[in-house]
Amino acid sequence: MNTMKNIFASVCLFLAFWASANGQITTANRIILAADNPGPVISKDIYGQFSEHLGACIYGGLWVGKDSPIPNKDGVRLDVLNALKEIKIPNLRWPGGCFADTYHWKDGIGPQSQRASIVNVNWGGVTEDNSFGTNEFMNLTEELGCDAYISGNVGSGAVREMSEWVEYLTSSNESPVTNLRKQNGRIQPWKVKYFAIGNETWGCGGNMTADFYASLLKQYSTFLHDYGNTPLYKVACGPGGDDFKWTEALMKNPETRSMFQGISVHYYSVVDGWDVKGSATDFTEREWFETFRLNYDMDRILKNNEAIMNLYDPQNTKGIIVDEWGNWFRVEPGTNPGFLFQQNTLRDAITAAIHLNIFNNHAERVKMANLAQIANVLQSLVLTKGDRMVLTPTYYVFRMFRVHQNARLIPVNIKCENYTFGDKSIPAVSASASLDDNGTIHISLANLNPSHEINLSCIIEGFNPGQMTGEVLTAPEMNSYNSFENQTAVKPASFSAFRMKDKTLEVSLPSKSVVVIEIKQKTK
Ligand code: AHR
């Protein structure tokens, strides 16, 4: 009997090897989806965005003013507004970044002609005329149908100033500050969901030690009151990169811990370090590989932060808020170095897929994430030039992945080949999956290998598969990008290189691609 079994196993092995050698589907790359045991809800806020007074992010990117010849709705450019609505952006962070810790909100309210101009010391030393302020931002979030995430000024601000900002925004009581809001044309308070107490307080937000900041955090938080029915979700300034001691300093003390609901994490992928920073468009395969190797580090950073948080908060009451992430490359030649304007290629699309898959898979703790940044800065969703707008490859990944918003995570057990360059290796496939309220499964995949397709078997447990559709994002070159002249070099297409065989989904992932497959549940 055993001999028969051994012969059978050898034959199977031979067939698998033969199929592999002939480029057919094998079990070498496989994922198992526990669809019968879905995990936590993937917060829609993981798909959040970030808008800073930096370069042409606000001015030109979002805001053109009511009198602009560029079509706009109350000063916000219509093309960008519509593109953002299309991807269902769940929340928007503002006004910074480093800018937030130089921002005094009262400079940005009242009649436009009377607003103070300031110098944007962090970003190019340009004049900031404060024509986009609190009212304009809150109106924008209402127009987008998204939540507001405000970054308060700890670095150069004051407790009273921050306290009054929350009052101006959210209180319906009678007070000098709420009267100011009424004078400025807004009778009802707005709804503010998220409020950050400082940004990068270990760096541009004040160069503080963790313990010094923890004391300030308690002081500031005490005076941020909840008005109305929606309590503020307060975000403490967390670590940059892998400074896990910072996380520990904020988490270990119960009094400090009681002062916030979430803790931020910032992590950028910077190829060859801050002194070099690779080019956004002119790069080698080494840099392509290196970008993804750095992107995957987000997983390690989250795991280590989660380990600390699990120790002090085993009930999982505090969330991780990754409110800055993305690729940070050199600015485009001839542009202001302080404006951080970079192009966006197929490489950035794969970066976005890797990050969003990681965040989905960490949905238990990761409650929000914000791409840096929404327009014209770093790894943007859109680029603008005068009245023209181009959607980046990163934009399309957000469009493809929006199906995961508020769906339940399906844990993915993945076994796949490596992508090797030189003496380093990383997993060649990035994946996550979810089950939505209609009982439909979405699987998002990325093949990082620029030279060959990958055949993948997806075993879906506890699910009766029905109708299936797919979408793919790829392009001829690793550095293909959408320019103002050629706006559709990288855009999604319908995808059909998959089939269901005995409840196993067999997919051929094209080289350097992002794929999302939708599988509806079979109804009798
Ligand atoms: O996103 C650009 C800058 O990067 C932000 O202002 C700052 O918080 C970070 O260092």
XYZ file of C-alpha atoms and ligand atoms in Angstrom:
534
model
C 0.000 0.000 0.000
C 2.788 2.368 1.016
C 4.650 1.597 -2.165
C 1.542 2.552 -4.196
C 1.287 5.816 -2.263
C 4.961 6.583 -2.908
C 4.556 5.924 -6.619
C 1.474 8.161 -6.712
C 3.334 10.965 -4.848
C 6.284 10.699 -7.241
C 3.973 10.905 -10.258
C 2.285 14.030 -8.787
C 5.658 15.618 -8.133
C 6.781 14.856 -11.658
C 3.565 16.318 -13.125
C 3.917 19.461 -11.001
C 7.520 19.840 -12.110
C 6.563 19.241 -15.739
C 3.741 21.793 -15.537
C 6.101 24.291 -13.942
C 8.732 23.766 -16.596
C 6.073 24.375 -19.237
C 4.870 27.592 -17.618
C 1.582 26.058 -16.485
C -0.108 26.511 -13.168
C 1.576 24.669 -10.296
C 1.089 24.569 -6.569
C 4.510 26.184 -5.995
C 2.777 29.527 -5.486
C -0.381 29.188 -3.502
C -2.551 31.107 -1.132
C -5.193 29.724 1.173
C -8.107 32.031 1.963
C -10.045 31.222 5.116
C -13.304 32.653 3.755
C -15.246 30.654 6.338
C -13.402 32.415 9.151
C -13.235 36.138 8.303
C -11.302 38.416 10.630
C -11.737 42.061 11.671
C -13.350 44.771 9.583
C -10.844 46.607 7.374
C -11.503 50.196 8.402
C -12.309 52.316 5.382
C -9.966 54.892 6.954
C -6.972 52.802 5.892
C -7.633 54.381 2.479
C -7.167 57.920 3.878
C -5.319 60.855 2.329
C -3.081 63.697 3.458
C -3.097 67.330 2.296
C -0.425 69.727 3.524
C 0.326 73.363 2.801
C 3.340 72.232 0.822
C 4.248 73.044 -2.778
C 1.178 72.730 -5.006
C -0.752 70.310 -2.816
C -3.358 72.766 -1.516
C -2.849 75.768 -3.818
C -3.209 74.573 -7.409
C -3.783 70.938 -6.465
C -7.018 71.219 -4.513
C -7.779 74.893 -4.160
C -7.891 77.410 -7.011
C -10.227 79.959 -5.418
C -13.767 80.877 -6.376
C -12.691 83.424 -9.002
C -10.409 81.049 -10.888
C -11.073 80.333 -14.590
C -10.402 76.675 -13.691
C -13.802 75.032 -13.154
C -14.370 74.820 -9.412
C -16.947 74.251 -6.730
C -16.617 76.962 -4.065
C -12.920 77.298 -4.910
C -12.058 73.572 -5.071
C -11.105 72.405 -8.554
C -13.820 70.193 -9.992
C -11.636 67.706 -11.854
C -9.766 66.773 -8.678
C -12.950 66.788 -6.596
C -14.644 64.343 -8.938
C -11.582 62.095 -9.153
C -11.427 61.914 -5.340
C -15.135 61.164 -5.011
C -14.702 58.318 -7.462
C -12.249 56.507 -5.176
C -14.380 57.200 -2.081
C -11.713 58.885 -0.015
C -12.742 58.218 3.589
C -10.808 60.958 5.388
C -8.423 63.829 4.746
C -5.574 64.953 7.017
C -4.727 68.676 7.178
C -2.925 71.182 7.454
C 0.360 69.233 7.860
C 2.879 67.614 8.382
C 5.628 69.897 9.542
C 3.491 72.850 8.448
C 0.948 72.026 11.184
C 3.406 72.963 13.924
C 3.839 76.453 12.452
C 0.136 76.937 11.773
C -2.015 79.264 13.845
C -5.593 78.591 12.859
C -6.902 82.084 13.573
C -4.691 83.373 10.715
C -6.875 81.347 8.341
C -10.425 82.430 9.207
C -12.574 85.464 8.436
C -12.738 87.604 5.285
C -10.036 86.505 2.863
C -8.710 90.046 2.353
C -8.051 90.414 6.063
C -6.170 87.159 6.574
C -2.541 87.372 7.646
C 0.157 86.227 5.261
C 2.950 84.130 6.730
C 6.130 82.495 5.471
C 5.975 78.743 4.966
C 9.343 78.143 6.629
C 9.360 74.388 6.147
C 8.476 74.252 2.490
C 10.353 76.576 0.152
C 10.005 79.763 2.233
C 7.064 80.862 0.097
C 4.300 83.239 1.167
C 1.244 81.536 2.587
C -1.712 83.885 2.290
C -4.010 81.674 4.355
C -6.762 81.872 1.757
C -7.383 78.166 2.398
C -8.207 77.850 6.083
C -10.477 76.045 8.506
C -13.805 76.892 6.841
C -12.506 76.027 3.376
C -11.047 72.726 4.576
C -14.150 71.666 6.469
C -16.367 72.578 3.514
C -14.105 70.474 1.298
C -14.481 67.423 3.533
C -18.254 67.857 3.480
C -18.209 68.112 -0.302
C -16.097 64.951 -0.508
C -18.297 63.188 2.022
C -15.210 62.242 4.023
C -14.093 62.653 7.628
C -11.826 65.467 8.731
C -8.505 64.668 10.365
C -6.987 67.836 11.850
C -3.364 68.103 12.978
C -2.983 70.434 15.949
C 0.043 72.609 16.666
C 2.028 71.469 19.710
C 5.457 72.632 18.482
C 4.853 76.397 18.372
C 1.241 76.619 19.492
C -0.481 76.839 22.836
C -2.950 74.766 24.797
C -5.608 77.485 24.638
C -5.162 77.882 20.894
C -5.700 74.168 20.250
C -8.568 73.973 22.713
C -10.344 76.869 21.004
C -9.819 75.345 17.576
C -11.738 72.242 18.647
C -14.423 74.514 20.121
C -14.653 76.577 16.901
C -15.005 73.410 14.880
C -17.325 71.265 16.937
C -19.202 73.194 19.638
C -22.809 74.297 19.358
C -22.624 76.190 22.658
C -22.723 79.963 22.956
C -19.176 81.327 23.377
C -16.851 83.968 21.902
C -15.242 81.314 19.714
C -18.474 79.805 18.399
C -19.744 83.345 17.738
C -16.660 83.892 15.635
C -17.595 80.845 13.578
C -21.130 82.145 13.152
C -19.788 85.526 12.032
C -17.762 83.628 9.437
C -20.941 82.199 7.980
C -21.126 78.792 9.627
C -23.908 78.426 12.167
C -23.823 74.688 12.831
C -20.632 73.061 14.047
C -18.859 70.653 11.764
C -18.163 67.037 12.521
C -14.500 66.326 13.235
C -13.642 62.693 13.750
C -9.862 62.701 14.177
C -7.570 65.216 15.887
C -3.789 64.801 16.149
C -1.894 66.268 19.098
C 1.280 67.317 17.305
C 3.172 65.969 14.304
C 6.663 64.431 14.347
C 7.318 66.008 17.750
C 10.633 64.080 17.721
C 11.653 66.171 14.663
C 10.149 69.171 12.887
C 7.361 69.328 15.477
C 9.679 70.373 18.312
C 12.680 68.018 18.559
C 11.334 66.633 21.824
C 12.207 63.539 23.778
C 9.450 60.958 24.140
C 9.005 61.648 27.861
C 8.830 65.413 27.381
C 6.223 64.936 24.658
C 4.244 62.478 26.804
C 3.845 65.228 29.445
C 2.733 67.779 26.855
C 0.347 65.251 25.350
C -1.427 64.879 28.683
C -1.661 68.637 29.097
C -2.995 69.314 25.597
C -5.368 66.376 25.579
C -6.967 67.480 28.851
C -8.214 70.633 27.155
C -9.535 69.070 23.957
C -13.165 68.662 24.906
C -15.810 66.534 23.306
C -18.735 68.667 22.201
C -21.898 67.109 20.890
C -22.335 63.432 20.351
C -19.153 62.563 18.542
C -16.146 62.099 20.762
C -12.832 63.140 19.234
C -10.532 60.315 18.274
C -7.259 61.789 19.573
C -4.071 60.734 17.862
C -0.805 60.928 19.805
C 2.357 61.597 17.849
C 4.043 58.223 17.524
C 7.389 57.062 16.187
C 9.159 57.798 12.944
C 10.202 54.552 11.268
C 11.329 51.948 13.762
C 11.825 54.037 16.903
C 9.932 51.509 19.026
C 11.198 53.081 22.267
C 9.015 56.089 21.455
C 5.943 53.839 21.205
C 6.845 52.209 24.493
C 7.220 55.596 26.212
C 3.672 56.539 25.241
C 2.103 53.150 25.885
C 3.675 52.056 29.161
C 2.059 54.614 31.468
C -1.711 54.163 31.992
C -2.251 57.919 32.550
C -0.559 58.799 29.281
C -2.377 56.005 27.514
C -5.748 57.272 28.680
C -5.123 60.543 26.843
C -5.367 59.209 23.289
C -7.193 56.674 21.157
C -4.610 56.221 18.429
C -0.875 56.524 17.984
C 0.648 57.651 14.703
C 3.418 55.943 12.743
C 5.327 57.591 9.889
C 7.363 55.594 7.449
C 8.714 56.601 4.031
C 10.625 54.384 1.608
C 13.739 56.308 0.601
C 15.930 54.467 -1.880
C 19.668 54.757 -1.053
C 19.011 57.061 1.925
C 18.082 60.705 2.433
C 21.296 62.082 0.879
C 20.707 60.289 -2.422
C 16.995 59.510 -2.776
C 16.565 57.762 -6.106
C 14.909 59.321 -9.128
C 11.150 58.821 -9.467
C 11.347 57.880 -13.157
C 14.948 57.186 -14.119
C 15.833 54.033 -12.195
C 17.408 50.610 -12.566
C 16.038 47.205 -11.623
C 18.181 47.397 -8.487
C 16.260 50.501 -7.400
C 12.952 48.897 -8.391
C 13.766 45.914 -6.159
C 15.147 48.096 -3.380
C 11.962 50.192 -3.312
C 9.836 47.106 -2.667
C 12.296 45.734 -0.124
C 11.887 48.997 1.782
C 8.096 48.954 1.287
C 7.869 45.504 2.891
C 9.566 46.926 5.982
C 6.221 48.493 6.857
C 5.128 45.009 7.890
C 8.009 44.663 10.372
C 7.390 48.166 11.741
C 3.730 47.379 12.353
C 4.469 43.993 13.911
C 6.944 45.484 16.381
C 4.599 48.339 17.314
C 1.769 45.845 17.725
C 3.894 43.709 20.041
C 4.386 46.718 22.346
C 0.746 47.704 22.151
C -0.432 44.152 22.811
C 1.645 44.181 25.976
C 0.104 47.344 27.429
C -3.274 47.273 25.691
C -4.236 43.625 25.244
C -7.892 44.642 24.821
C -6.899 46.429 21.617
C -8.463 49.790 22.509
C -5.706 51.890 20.890
C -5.261 52.004 17.149
C -2.220 52.477 14.930
C -2.634 55.444 12.613
C -0.081 55.344 9.781
C -0.715 58.952 8.866
C 2.271 59.330 6.508
C 3.517 56.638 4.139
C 4.797 56.289 0.594
C 7.839 56.554 -1.674
C 9.991 59.651 -1.286
C 12.112 60.273 -4.384
C 14.195 63.231 -5.653
C 12.141 66.166 -6.887
C 11.658 66.436 -10.649
C 14.556 68.313 -12.280
C 13.955 72.059 -12.450
C 11.300 72.108 -9.704
C 11.571 73.813 -6.316
C 13.350 71.362 -3.953
C 11.041 72.560 -1.161
C 7.927 71.518 -3.079
C 8.610 67.739 -3.143
C 7.077 67.292 -6.592
C 7.784 63.829 -8.031
C 6.397 61.769 -10.909
C 4.592 58.522 -10.252
C 5.250 55.308 -12.177
C 4.105 51.712 -12.278
C 6.617 51.178 -9.441
C 4.547 53.502 -7.231
C 1.412 51.546 -8.097
C 3.036 48.360 -6.834
C 4.240 50.230 -3.736
C 0.653 51.297 -3.073
C -0.567 47.704 -3.485
C 2.100 46.361 -1.105
C 1.210 48.952 1.550
C -2.548 48.602 1.249
C -2.263 44.810 1.412
C -0.106 45.144 4.545
C -2.578 47.556 6.163
C -5.509 45.260 5.319
C -3.669 42.325 6.849
C -3.017 44.376 10.016
C -6.649 45.543 10.254
C -6.849 44.359 13.843
C -4.689 47.321 14.975
C -4.285 49.610 11.967
C -7.317 51.865 12.066
C -6.256 54.570 9.644
C -3.517 55.336 7.117
C -2.826 58.405 4.985
C -0.880 58.383 1.749
C 1.635 61.245 1.497
C 0.245 63.182 -0.236
C -2.997 63.698 -2.130
C -1.843 66.047 -4.946
C 1.463 67.196 -6.455
C 3.573 66.168 -3.445
C 5.521 62.896 -3.021
C 3.548 59.771 -4.046
C 0.436 61.631 -5.161
C -2.937 60.484 -6.392
C -3.191 63.346 -8.886
C -0.832 65.794 -10.573
C -2.008 69.163 -11.834
C -0.603 71.802 -14.155
C -2.770 74.872 -14.732
C -6.172 73.578 -15.766
C -4.905 70.063 -16.533
C -4.987 67.063 -14.221
C -3.471 63.636 -14.584
C -4.385 60.536 -12.550
C -1.319 58.655 -11.356
C -0.819 54.855 -11.266
C -1.154 55.158 -7.466
C -4.621 56.678 -7.959
C -5.728 53.640 -9.908
C -4.604 51.267 -7.167
C -6.766 53.181 -4.690
C -9.640 52.892 -7.153
C -9.139 49.139 -7.553
C -8.734 48.534 -3.795
C -11.716 50.651 -2.659
C -13.743 47.397 -2.568
C -11.912 46.465 0.650
C -13.253 49.498 2.540
C -15.228 48.282 5.579
C -15.207 44.682 4.324
C -14.069 41.875 6.615
C -10.510 40.709 6.291
C -10.030 37.186 4.991
C -6.799 35.898 6.484
C -4.381 34.919 3.737
C -1.885 32.133 4.163
C 0.647 32.625 1.386
C 3.483 30.488 0.122
C 5.180 31.975 -2.917
C 8.450 32.186 -4.745
C 10.951 34.912 -3.976
C 11.968 37.770 -6.164
C 15.742 37.839 -5.888
C 18.121 40.585 -6.868
C 21.832 40.233 -6.083
C 22.064 38.608 -2.683
C 18.671 39.796 -1.446
C 15.231 38.232 -1.744
C 11.690 39.367 -1.037
C 8.325 37.650 -1.581
C 7.393 38.056 -5.247
C 3.662 38.255 -4.533
C 1.833 40.601 -2.189
C -1.763 39.684 -1.316
C -4.800 40.426 0.806
C -8.481 39.527 0.615
C -11.814 40.557 2.067
C -15.457 39.579 2.243
C -17.975 42.386 1.826
C -21.522 42.785 3.137
C -22.949 41.202 -0.017
C -20.898 38.076 0.550
C -18.533 38.939 -2.323
C -14.813 38.191 -2.066
C -12.117 40.529 -3.371
C -8.537 39.377 -3.701
C -5.849 41.973 -4.357
C -2.510 40.775 -5.663
C 0.732 42.271 -6.909
C 3.480 40.534 -8.866
C 6.715 42.408 -8.115
C 8.812 40.500 -10.612
C 9.440 42.734 -13.641
C 10.366 39.884 -15.989
C 8.066 36.932 -15.579
C 4.482 36.064 -14.863
C 3.586 34.095 -11.769
C 1.063 31.302 -11.686
C -0.799 31.220 -8.417
C -3.325 28.794 -6.952
C -5.849 30.290 -4.507
C -7.627 27.760 -2.367
C -10.807 29.352 -1.050
C -12.141 27.603 2.021
C -15.820 27.689 2.910
C -17.088 29.587 -0.098
C -19.286 28.680 -3.036
C -17.825 30.648 -5.943
C -20.098 32.167 -8.571
C -19.511 34.924 -11.128
C -15.955 36.303 -11.317
C -14.418 39.457 -12.783
C -10.944 40.951 -12.691
C -9.002 44.145 -13.258
C -5.284 44.570 -13.885
C -2.879 47.494 -13.775
C 0.368 47.056 -15.656
C 2.407 48.794 -18.341
C 5.195 48.053 -20.824
C 8.014 49.443 -18.664
C 8.867 49.503 -14.976
C 8.974 53.289 -15.204
C 5.908 53.865 -17.372
C 3.976 56.881 -16.097
C 1.121 59.189 -16.982
C 2.211 62.627 -18.126
C 0.185 65.681 -19.092
C 0.974 64.773 -22.709
C 0.161 61.066 -22.385
C -2.388 60.675 -19.629
C -3.244 57.003 -20.154
C 0.116 55.211 -20.361
C -0.757 53.359 -17.145
C -4.396 52.593 -16.612
C -6.421 49.586 -15.457
C -7.813 47.073 -17.912
C -10.175 44.186 -17.583
C -8.422 40.945 -16.546
C -9.386 37.391 -17.378
C -6.253 35.249 -16.930
C -7.858 33.158 -14.215
C -10.211 30.208 -13.899
C -11.926 28.317 -11.128
C -11.085 24.651 -10.955
C -12.529 22.553 -8.150
C -12.864 25.559 -5.855
C -9.266 26.515 -6.531
C -8.752 29.764 -8.338
C -5.841 29.576 -10.745
C -4.415 32.948 -11.694
C -1.637 33.981 -14.062
C -0.309 37.237 -12.701
C 1.440 39.228 -15.424
C 4.924 40.478 -14.595
C 4.979 43.856 -12.737
C 1.260 44.040 -12.205
C -1.477 44.739 -9.699
C -4.614 42.603 -9.989
C -7.949 42.627 -8.162
C -10.323 39.695 -8.614
C -13.944 39.772 -7.540
C -15.752 36.506 -6.792
C -19.447 36.598 -6.119
C -21.057 33.934 -4.017
C -23.073 31.419 -6.010
C -26.766 31.741 -5.400
C -28.873 28.684 -6.148
O 5.034 64.714 3.890
C 6.111 65.581 3.940
C 6.663 65.746 5.341
O 7.199 64.533 5.774
C 5.664 66.103 6.420
O 5.429 67.458 6.484
C 6.361 65.637 7.654
O 5.455 65.294 8.688
C 7.204 64.480 7.190
O 8.496 64.566 7.640
